[in-house]
C-alpha cells in the first residue's frame, strides 16, 4: 500500500466527511500480515457481525475454517459449491424448518447461484484492515464503507464523477458478504471497476446499525476517486451545507 496515498485519503476524508467512519480494506493473501487470525468457527457465525471488530480498528484474518456460514464460505471462495437444499432455504423452505423467503422459487435461487463465479485468489488468508491500519506490505483489492445516507450520497456521486456510464454503481441481489466482498472483488478482478451499494440483506442488517448501508469500491477505482476529490462537487457550497448536518 502506498502510505502517502493512504494518508492523503485520511486527510481528505476528514476535510469533506468530518468524523465519518473510515473504510475497511481487504485482500486475499498467503500470509496474515500481522492481522489476528480468527479462530475456527464453532457453529453458525456471520462475518458481517465479526467485521465490527475491524471497523473499530482491529485487523482480522479469516481462514476457510474461520467462516461459520455455508453461504459465506461459498461467496468468499472457500467452498466450490453451495450446500444441498440451499435453493429451498433461500426461498419457500420445502422440508426446511427455517427458510428466508428472499426468492419466490427454488428455480430463481438456482439461476442466481449460476451467476456466482469462482474467482482467483492469492491465498487462503482473507485479510481485513481499517484504512488507517494499512501498511506497505498490504495490497488491498477493494474497500468498503458502512455509512448513513448523506455519506453514501457523497460516495455514490464521487464514484460517478469521472464516468459517462449510468451504472458506475451497481446494487446486485446477494447476501451481505457478497455486497462488500464478492462483488467489489469481482469488479476489481474483471476490470469493470464499478462500485457496489449494498447491505440490503435483512439477515445481515441485523448485524449492523439500522441507519447504515454499505458502499464498496474496487481499489483501482478508489484510487481514482481519491485523486478527484478536490475537483469534484465536494468543494461546492452544496456539499458544505451537507457537511453541516453530518
mmCIF file of C-alpha atoms in Angstrom:
data_model
loop_
_atom_site.group_PDB
_atom_site.id
_atom_site.type_symbol
_atom_site.label_atom_id
_atom_site.label_comp_id
_atom_site.label_asym_id
_atom_site.label_seq_id
_atom_site.Cartn_x
_atom_site.Cartn_y
_atom_site.Cartn_z
ATOM 1 C CA UNK A 1 0.000 0.000 0.000
ATOM 2 C CA UNK A 2 1.223 3.479 -0.871
ATOM 3 C CA UNK A 3 1.411 5.117 2.559
ATOM 4 C CA UNK A 4 1.370 8.614 1.056
ATOM 5 C CA UNK A 5 -1.910 7.772 -0.700
ATOM 6 C CA UNK A 6 -3.281 6.248 2.495
ATOM 7 C CA UNK A 7 -2.574 9.397 4.479
ATOM 8 C CA UNK A 8 -3.797 11.649 1.670
ATOM 9 C CA UNK A 9 -7.198 9.983 1.795
ATOM 10 C CA UNK A 10 -7.403 10.168 5.582
ATOM 11 C CA UNK A 11 -6.822 13.934 5.431
ATOM 12 C CA UNK A 12 -9.314 14.460 2.600
ATOM 13 C CA UNK A 13 -11.920 12.257 4.280
ATOM 14 C CA UNK A 14 -11.678 14.324 7.439
ATOM 15 C CA UNK A 15 -11.858 17.542 5.396
ATOM 16 C CA UNK A 16 -15.004 16.629 3.469
ATOM 17 C CA UNK A 17 -16.749 13.977 5.584
ATOM 18 C CA UNK A 18 -15.959 15.170 9.122
ATOM 19 C CA UNK A 19 -15.768 12.233 11.523
ATOM 20 C CA UNK A 20 -17.458 9.665 9.288
ATOM 21 C CA UNK A 21 -16.218 6.108 9.713
ATOM 22 C CA UNK A 22 -13.118 5.175 7.721
ATOM 23 C CA UNK A 23 -13.395 2.326 5.211
ATOM 24 C CA UNK A 24 -12.150 -1.218 5.674
ATOM 25 C CA UNK A 25 -9.774 -2.675 3.087
ATOM 26 C CA UNK A 26 -9.462 -6.372 2.283
ATOM 27 C CA UNK A 27 -7.412 -8.744 0.179
ATOM 28 C CA UNK A 28 -6.523 -12.409 -0.227
ATOM 29 C CA UNK A 29 -3.003 -13.454 0.724
ATOM 30 C CA UNK A 30 -0.808 -16.403 1.657
ATOM 31 C CA UNK A 31 0.117 -14.600 4.890
ATOM 32 C CA UNK A 32 -1.940 -12.948 7.626
ATOM 33 C CA UNK A 33 0.306 -9.830 7.563
ATOM 34 C CA UNK A 34 0.017 -9.095 11.296
ATOM 35 C CA UNK A 35 -3.759 -9.475 11.339
ATOM 36 C CA UNK A 36 -5.276 -11.579 14.127
ATOM 37 C CA UNK A 37 -6.296 -14.989 12.785
ATOM 38 C CA UNK A 38 -9.955 -15.660 13.540
ATOM 39 C CA UNK A 39 -10.423 -18.968 15.369
ATOM 40 C CA UNK A 40 -12.182 -21.921 13.819
ATOM 41 C CA UNK A 41 -15.917 -21.264 13.801
ATOM 42 C CA UNK A 42 -17.946 -23.252 16.312
ATOM 43 C CA UNK A 43 -21.474 -23.221 14.991
ATOM 44 C CA UNK A 44 -23.026 -20.524 12.862
ATOM 45 C CA UNK A 45 -21.354 -17.110 12.670
ATOM 46 C CA UNK A 46 -21.868 -14.125 10.366
ATOM 47 C CA UNK A 47 -18.828 -12.325 9.016
ATOM 48 C CA UNK A 48 -20.766 -9.040 8.952
ATOM 49 C CA UNK A 49 -21.023 -9.125 12.747
ATOM 50 C CA UNK A 50 -17.374 -10.147 13.135
ATOM 51 C CA UNK A 51 -16.221 -7.254 10.958
ATOM 52 C CA UNK A 52 -17.455 -4.884 13.654
ATOM 53 C CA UNK A 53 -14.089 -5.519 15.306
ATOM 54 C CA UNK A 54 -12.262 -4.344 12.175
ATOM 55 C CA UNK A 55 -14.377 -1.217 11.963
ATOM 56 C CA UNK A 56 -13.168 -0.413 15.498
ATOM 57 C CA UNK A 57 -9.527 -0.804 14.478
ATOM 58 C CA UNK A 58 -8.619 -4.472 14.936
ATOM 59 C CA UNK A 59 -7.104 -6.224 11.909
ATOM 60 C CA UNK A 60 -8.500 -9.713 11.243
ATOM 61 C CA UNK A 61 -7.550 -12.624 9.015
ATOM 62 C CA UNK A 62 -10.176 -15.215 8.077
ATOM 63 C CA UNK A 63 -9.091 -18.709 7.055
ATOM 64 C CA UNK A 64 -11.520 -21.162 5.413
ATOM 65 C CA UNK A 65 -12.453 -22.699 8.776
ATOM 66 C CA UNK A 66 -12.917 -19.250 10.362
ATOM 67 C CA UNK A 67 -16.137 -18.753 8.407
ATOM 68 C CA UNK A 68 -19.139 -20.246 10.185
ATOM 69 C CA UNK A 69 -21.710 -19.772 7.444
ATOM 70 C CA UNK A 70 -22.122 -22.132 4.500
ATOM 71 C CA UNK A 71 -23.252 -19.332 2.239
ATOM 72 C CA UNK A 72 -20.367 -17.155 3.363
ATOM 73 C CA UNK A 73 -17.836 -19.911 2.597
ATOM 74 C CA UNK A 74 -19.226 -20.179 -0.925
ATOM 75 C CA UNK A 75 -19.394 -16.435 -1.619
ATOM 76 C CA UNK A 76 -15.887 -15.858 -0.227
ATOM 77 C CA UNK A 77 -14.417 -18.592 -2.408
ATOM 78 C CA UNK A 78 -13.642 -21.049 0.396
ATOM 79 C CA UNK A 79 -16.135 -23.627 -0.915
ATOM 80 C CA UNK A 80 -16.737 -24.657 -4.521
ATOM 81 C CA UNK A 81 -20.447 -25.350 -4.097
ATOM 82 C CA UNK A 82 -23.414 -24.312 -2.006
ATOM 83 C CA UNK A 83 -24.840 -26.842 0.442
ATOM 84 C CA UNK A 84 -27.572 -29.186 -0.738
ATOM 85 C CA UNK A 85 -31.051 -27.743 -0.381
ATOM 86 C CA UNK A 86 -29.915 -24.118 -0.277
ATOM 87 C CA UNK A 87 -32.400 -23.265 -3.027
ATOM 88 C CA UNK A 88 -35.199 -24.135 -0.586
ATOM 89 C CA UNK A 89 -33.589 -22.340 2.341
ATOM 90 C CA UNK A 90 -33.424 -19.074 0.377
ATOM 91 C CA UNK A 91 -36.965 -19.458 -0.987
ATOM 92 C CA UNK A 92 -40.073 -21.208 0.327
ATOM 93 C CA UNK A 93 -38.442 -23.826 2.530
ATOM 94 C CA UNK A 94 -39.737 -27.210 1.362
ATOM 95 C CA UNK A 95 -38.820 -29.684 4.147
ATOM 96 C CA UNK A 96 -36.686 -26.925 5.670
ATOM 97 C CA UNK A 97 -37.642 -25.809 9.218
ATOM 98 C CA UNK A 98 -36.219 -22.316 8.695
ATOM 99 C CA UNK A 99 -36.300 -20.513 5.379
ATOM 100 C CA UNK A 100 -35.549 -16.909 4.433
ATOM 101 C CA UNK A 101 -38.076 -16.325 1.603
ATOM 102 C CA UNK A 102 -35.766 -13.885 -0.203
ATOM 103 C CA UNK A 103 -36.668 -15.525 -3.534
ATOM 104 C CA UNK A 104 -40.089 -16.815 -4.555
ATOM 105 C CA UNK A 105 -38.986 -20.133 -6.052
ATOM 106 C CA UNK A 106 -36.047 -22.565 -5.771
ATOM 107 C CA UNK A 107 -35.544 -22.205 -9.517
ATOM 108 C CA UNK A 108 -34.906 -18.490 -9.096
ATOM 109 C CA UNK A 109 -32.305 -19.267 -6.425
ATOM 110 C CA UNK A 110 -30.519 -21.742 -8.691
ATOM 111 C CA UNK A 111 -30.494 -19.188 -11.506
ATOM 112 C CA UNK A 112 -28.895 -16.681 -9.129
ATOM 113 C CA UNK A 113 -26.242 -19.168 -7.981
ATOM 114 C CA UNK A 114 -25.192 -19.753 -11.596
ATOM 115 C CA UNK A 115 -24.124 -16.092 -11.751
ATOM 116 C CA UNK A 116 -21.673 -16.512 -8.840
ATOM 117 C CA UNK A 117 -18.363 -17.372 -10.493
ATOM 118 C CA UNK A 118 -15.320 -18.780 -8.758
ATOM 119 C CA UNK A 119 -12.713 -16.013 -8.628
ATOM 120 C CA UNK A 120 -8.927 -16.403 -8.427
ATOM 121 C CA UNK A 121 -7.307 -15.587 -5.118
ATOM 122 C CA UNK A 122 -3.711 -15.301 -3.966
ATOM 123 C CA UNK A 123 -4.116 -17.490 -0.897
ATOM 124 C CA UNK A 124 -6.408 -18.750 1.848
ATOM 125 C CA UNK A 125 -5.913 -15.732 4.115
ATOM 126 C CA UNK A 126 -8.682 -13.155 3.743
ATOM 127 C CA UNK A 127 -7.253 -10.089 5.479
ATOM 128 C CA UNK A 128 -9.313 -7.123 6.683
ATOM 129 C CA UNK A 129 -7.759 -3.886 7.942
ATOM 130 C CA UNK A 130 -9.239 -0.479 8.604
ATOM 131 C CA UNK A 131 -7.796 2.032 6.138
ATOM 132 C CA UNK A 132 -5.634 3.818 8.707
ATOM 133 C CA UNK A 133 -4.045 0.494 9.743
ATOM 134 C CA UNK A 134 -2.760 -0.414 6.278
ATOM 135 C CA UNK A 135 0.996 -0.778 5.882
ATOM 136 C CA UNK A 136 3.367 -1.032 2.943
ATOM 137 C CA UNK A 137 3.062 -4.833 2.930
ATOM 138 C CA UNK A 138 -0.708 -4.717 2.381
ATOM 139 C CA UNK A 139 -2.103 -4.921 -1.158
ATOM 140 C CA UNK A 140 -5.852 -4.260 -0.862
ATOM 141 C CA UNK A 141 -8.203 -5.453 -3.586
ATOM 142 C CA UNK A 142 -11.155 -3.305 -2.505
ATOM 143 C CA UNK A 143 -12.533 -1.150 0.294
ATOM 144 C CA UNK A 144 -15.964 -0.891 1.855
ATOM 145 C CA UNK A 145 -17.722 1.696 3.995
ATOM 146 C CA UNK A 146 -20.596 1.353 6.444
ATOM 147 C CA UNK A 147 -22.295 4.723 6.301
ATOM 148 C CA UNK A 148 -25.561 6.689 6.674
ATOM 149 C CA UNK A 149 -27.416 8.261 3.759
ATOM 150 C CA UNK A 150 -25.558 11.583 3.474
ATOM 151 C CA UNK A 151 -22.159 9.879 3.382
ATOM 152 C CA UNK A 152 -23.463 7.298 0.895
ATOM 153 C CA UNK A 153 -24.699 10.202 -1.237
ATOM 154 C CA UNK A 154 -21.192 11.639 -1.389
ATOM 155 C CA UNK A 155 -19.556 8.307 -2.195
ATOM 156 C CA UNK A 156 -22.155 7.455 -4.833
ATOM 157 C CA UNK A 157 -21.730 10.799 -6.572
ATOM 158 C CA UNK A 158 -17.938 10.670 -6.395
ATOM 159 C CA UNK A 159 -17.934 7.170 -7.919
ATOM 160 C CA UNK A 160 -19.820 8.506 -10.945
ATOM 161 C CA UNK A 161 -17.919 11.797 -11.207
ATOM 162 C CA UNK A 162 -15.490 10.647 -13.913
ATOM 163 C CA UNK A 163 -17.797 8.227 -15.724
ATOM 164 C CA UNK A 164 -20.210 8.590 -18.627
ATOM 165 C CA UNK A 165 -21.917 5.339 -17.616
ATOM 166 C CA UNK A 166 -25.299 5.423 -15.927
ATOM 167 C CA UNK A 167 -24.256 2.451 -13.797
ATOM 168 C CA UNK A 168 -20.969 3.460 -12.218
ATOM 169 C CA UNK A 169 -22.570 1.962 -9.100
ATOM 170 C CA UNK A 170 -24.373 -1.386 -9.046
ATOM 171 C CA UNK A 171 -26.597 -2.973 -6.414
ATOM 172 C CA UNK A 172 -26.952 -6.690 -7.186
ATOM 173 C CA UNK A 173 -29.009 -9.134 -5.129
ATOM 174 C CA UNK A 174 -26.997 -11.118 -2.619
ATOM 175 C CA UNK A 175 -26.045 -11.750 0.977
ATOM 176 C CA UNK A 176 -24.361 -9.019 2.980
ATOM 177 C CA UNK A 177 -20.915 -10.506 2.350
ATOM 178 C CA UNK A 178 -21.459 -10.516 -1.423
ATOM 179 C CA UNK A 179 -22.077 -6.767 -1.434
ATOM 180 C CA UNK A 180 -18.907 -5.850 0.470
ATOM 181 C CA UNK A 181 -16.538 -8.647 -0.600
ATOM 182 C CA UNK A 182 -17.560 -10.835 -3.557
ATOM 183 C CA UNK A 183 -18.908 -8.197 -5.942
ATOM 184 C CA UNK A 184 -16.283 -5.458 -5.400
ATOM 185 C CA UNK A 185 -13.528 -8.087 -5.617
ATOM 186 C CA UNK A 186 -15.076 -9.357 -8.864
ATOM 187 C CA UNK A 187 -15.218 -5.801 -10.221
ATOM 188 C CA UNK A 188 -11.508 -5.428 -9.439
ATOM 189 C CA UNK A 189 -10.546 -8.781 -10.996
ATOM 190 C CA UNK A 190 -12.614 -8.233 -14.143
ATOM 191 C CA UNK A 191 -11.510 -4.618 -14.559
ATOM 192 C CA UNK A 192 -15.042 -3.191 -14.717
ATOM 193 C CA UNK A 193 -14.356 -1.079 -11.630
ATOM 194 C CA UNK A 194 -17.954 -0.363 -10.614
ATOM 195 C CA UNK A 195 -18.762 0.491 -7.013
ATOM 196 C CA UNK A 196 -21.294 -1.626 -5.115
ATOM 197 C CA UNK A 197 -24.126 -0.282 -2.970
ATOM 198 C CA UNK A 198 -25.364 -2.897 -0.551
ATOM 199 C CA UNK A 199 -26.282 -4.289 2.847
ATOM 200 C CA UNK A 200 -29.922 -4.734 1.866
ATOM 201 C CA UNK A 201 -29.939 -8.370 3.035
ATOM 202 C CA UNK A 202 -32.322 -8.333 6.047
ATOM 203 C CA UNK A 203 -30.414 -11.151 7.773
ATOM 204 C CA UNK A 204 -27.128 -9.253 7.525
ATOM 205 C CA UNK A 205 -28.769 -5.984 8.549
ATOM 206 C CA UNK A 206 -29.450 -7.479 11.960
ATOM 207 C CA UNK A 207 -25.664 -7.375 12.447
ATOM 208 C CA UNK A 208 -25.217 -3.674 11.685
ATOM 209 C CA UNK A 209 -26.725 -0.299 12.515
ATOM 210 C CA UNK A 210 -30.306 0.349 11.440
ATOM 211 C CA UNK A 211 -29.348 3.547 9.597
ATOM 212 C CA UNK A 212 -26.320 2.164 7.728
ATOM 213 C CA UNK A 213 -25.787 0.826 4.222
ATOM 214 C CA UNK A 214 -22.556 -0.388 2.667
ATOM 215 C CA UNK A 215 -20.612 1.124 -0.202
ATOM 216 C CA UNK A 216 -17.755 -0.925 -1.635
ATOM 217 C CA UNK A 217 -15.219 0.094 -4.265
ATOM 218 C CA UNK A 218 -12.545 -1.905 -6.127
ATOM 219 C CA UNK A 219 -9.161 -0.462 -5.220
ATOM 220 C CA UNK A 220 -8.293 0.658 -8.758
ATOM 221 C CA UNK A 221 -11.445 2.786 -8.854
ATOM 222 C CA UNK A 222 -10.968 4.005 -5.298
ATOM 223 C CA UNK A 223 -7.513 5.385 -6.082
ATOM 224 C CA UNK A 224 -9.057 7.395 -8.922
ATOM 225 C CA UNK A 225 -11.757 8.690 -6.591
ATOM 226 C CA UNK A 226 -9.140 9.910 -4.119
ATOM 227 C CA UNK A 227 -7.327 11.843 -6.845
ATOM 228 C CA UNK A 228 -10.567 13.503 -7.985
ATOM 229 C CA UNK A 229 -11.976 14.567 -4.628
ATOM 230 C CA UNK A 230 -10.693 18.142 -4.754
ATOM 231 C CA UNK A 231 -12.021 18.871 -8.235
ATOM 232 C CA UNK A 232 -15.450 17.361 -7.607
ATOM 233 C CA UNK A 233 -18.705 18.565 -6.037
ATOM 234 C CA UNK A 234 -17.022 18.188 -2.636
ATOM 235 C CA UNK A 235 -15.589 21.711 -2.993
ATOM 236 C CA UNK A 236 -19.011 23.302 -3.643
ATOM 237 C CA UNK A 237 -21.330 25.159 -1.277
ATOM 238 C CA UNK A 238 -23.912 22.416 -1.740
ATOM 239 C CA UNK A 239 -21.595 19.902 -0.139
ATOM 240 C CA UNK A 240 -20.600 22.328 2.605
ATOM 241 C CA UNK A 241 -24.264 22.538 3.578
ATOM 242 C CA UNK A 242 -24.476 18.736 3.558
ATOM 243 C CA UNK A 243 -21.409 18.539 5.787
ATOM 244 C CA UNK A 244 -23.007 20.731 8.430
ATOM 245 C CA UNK A 245 -25.675 18.133 9.126
ATOM 246 C CA UNK A 246 -23.343 15.112 9.238
#
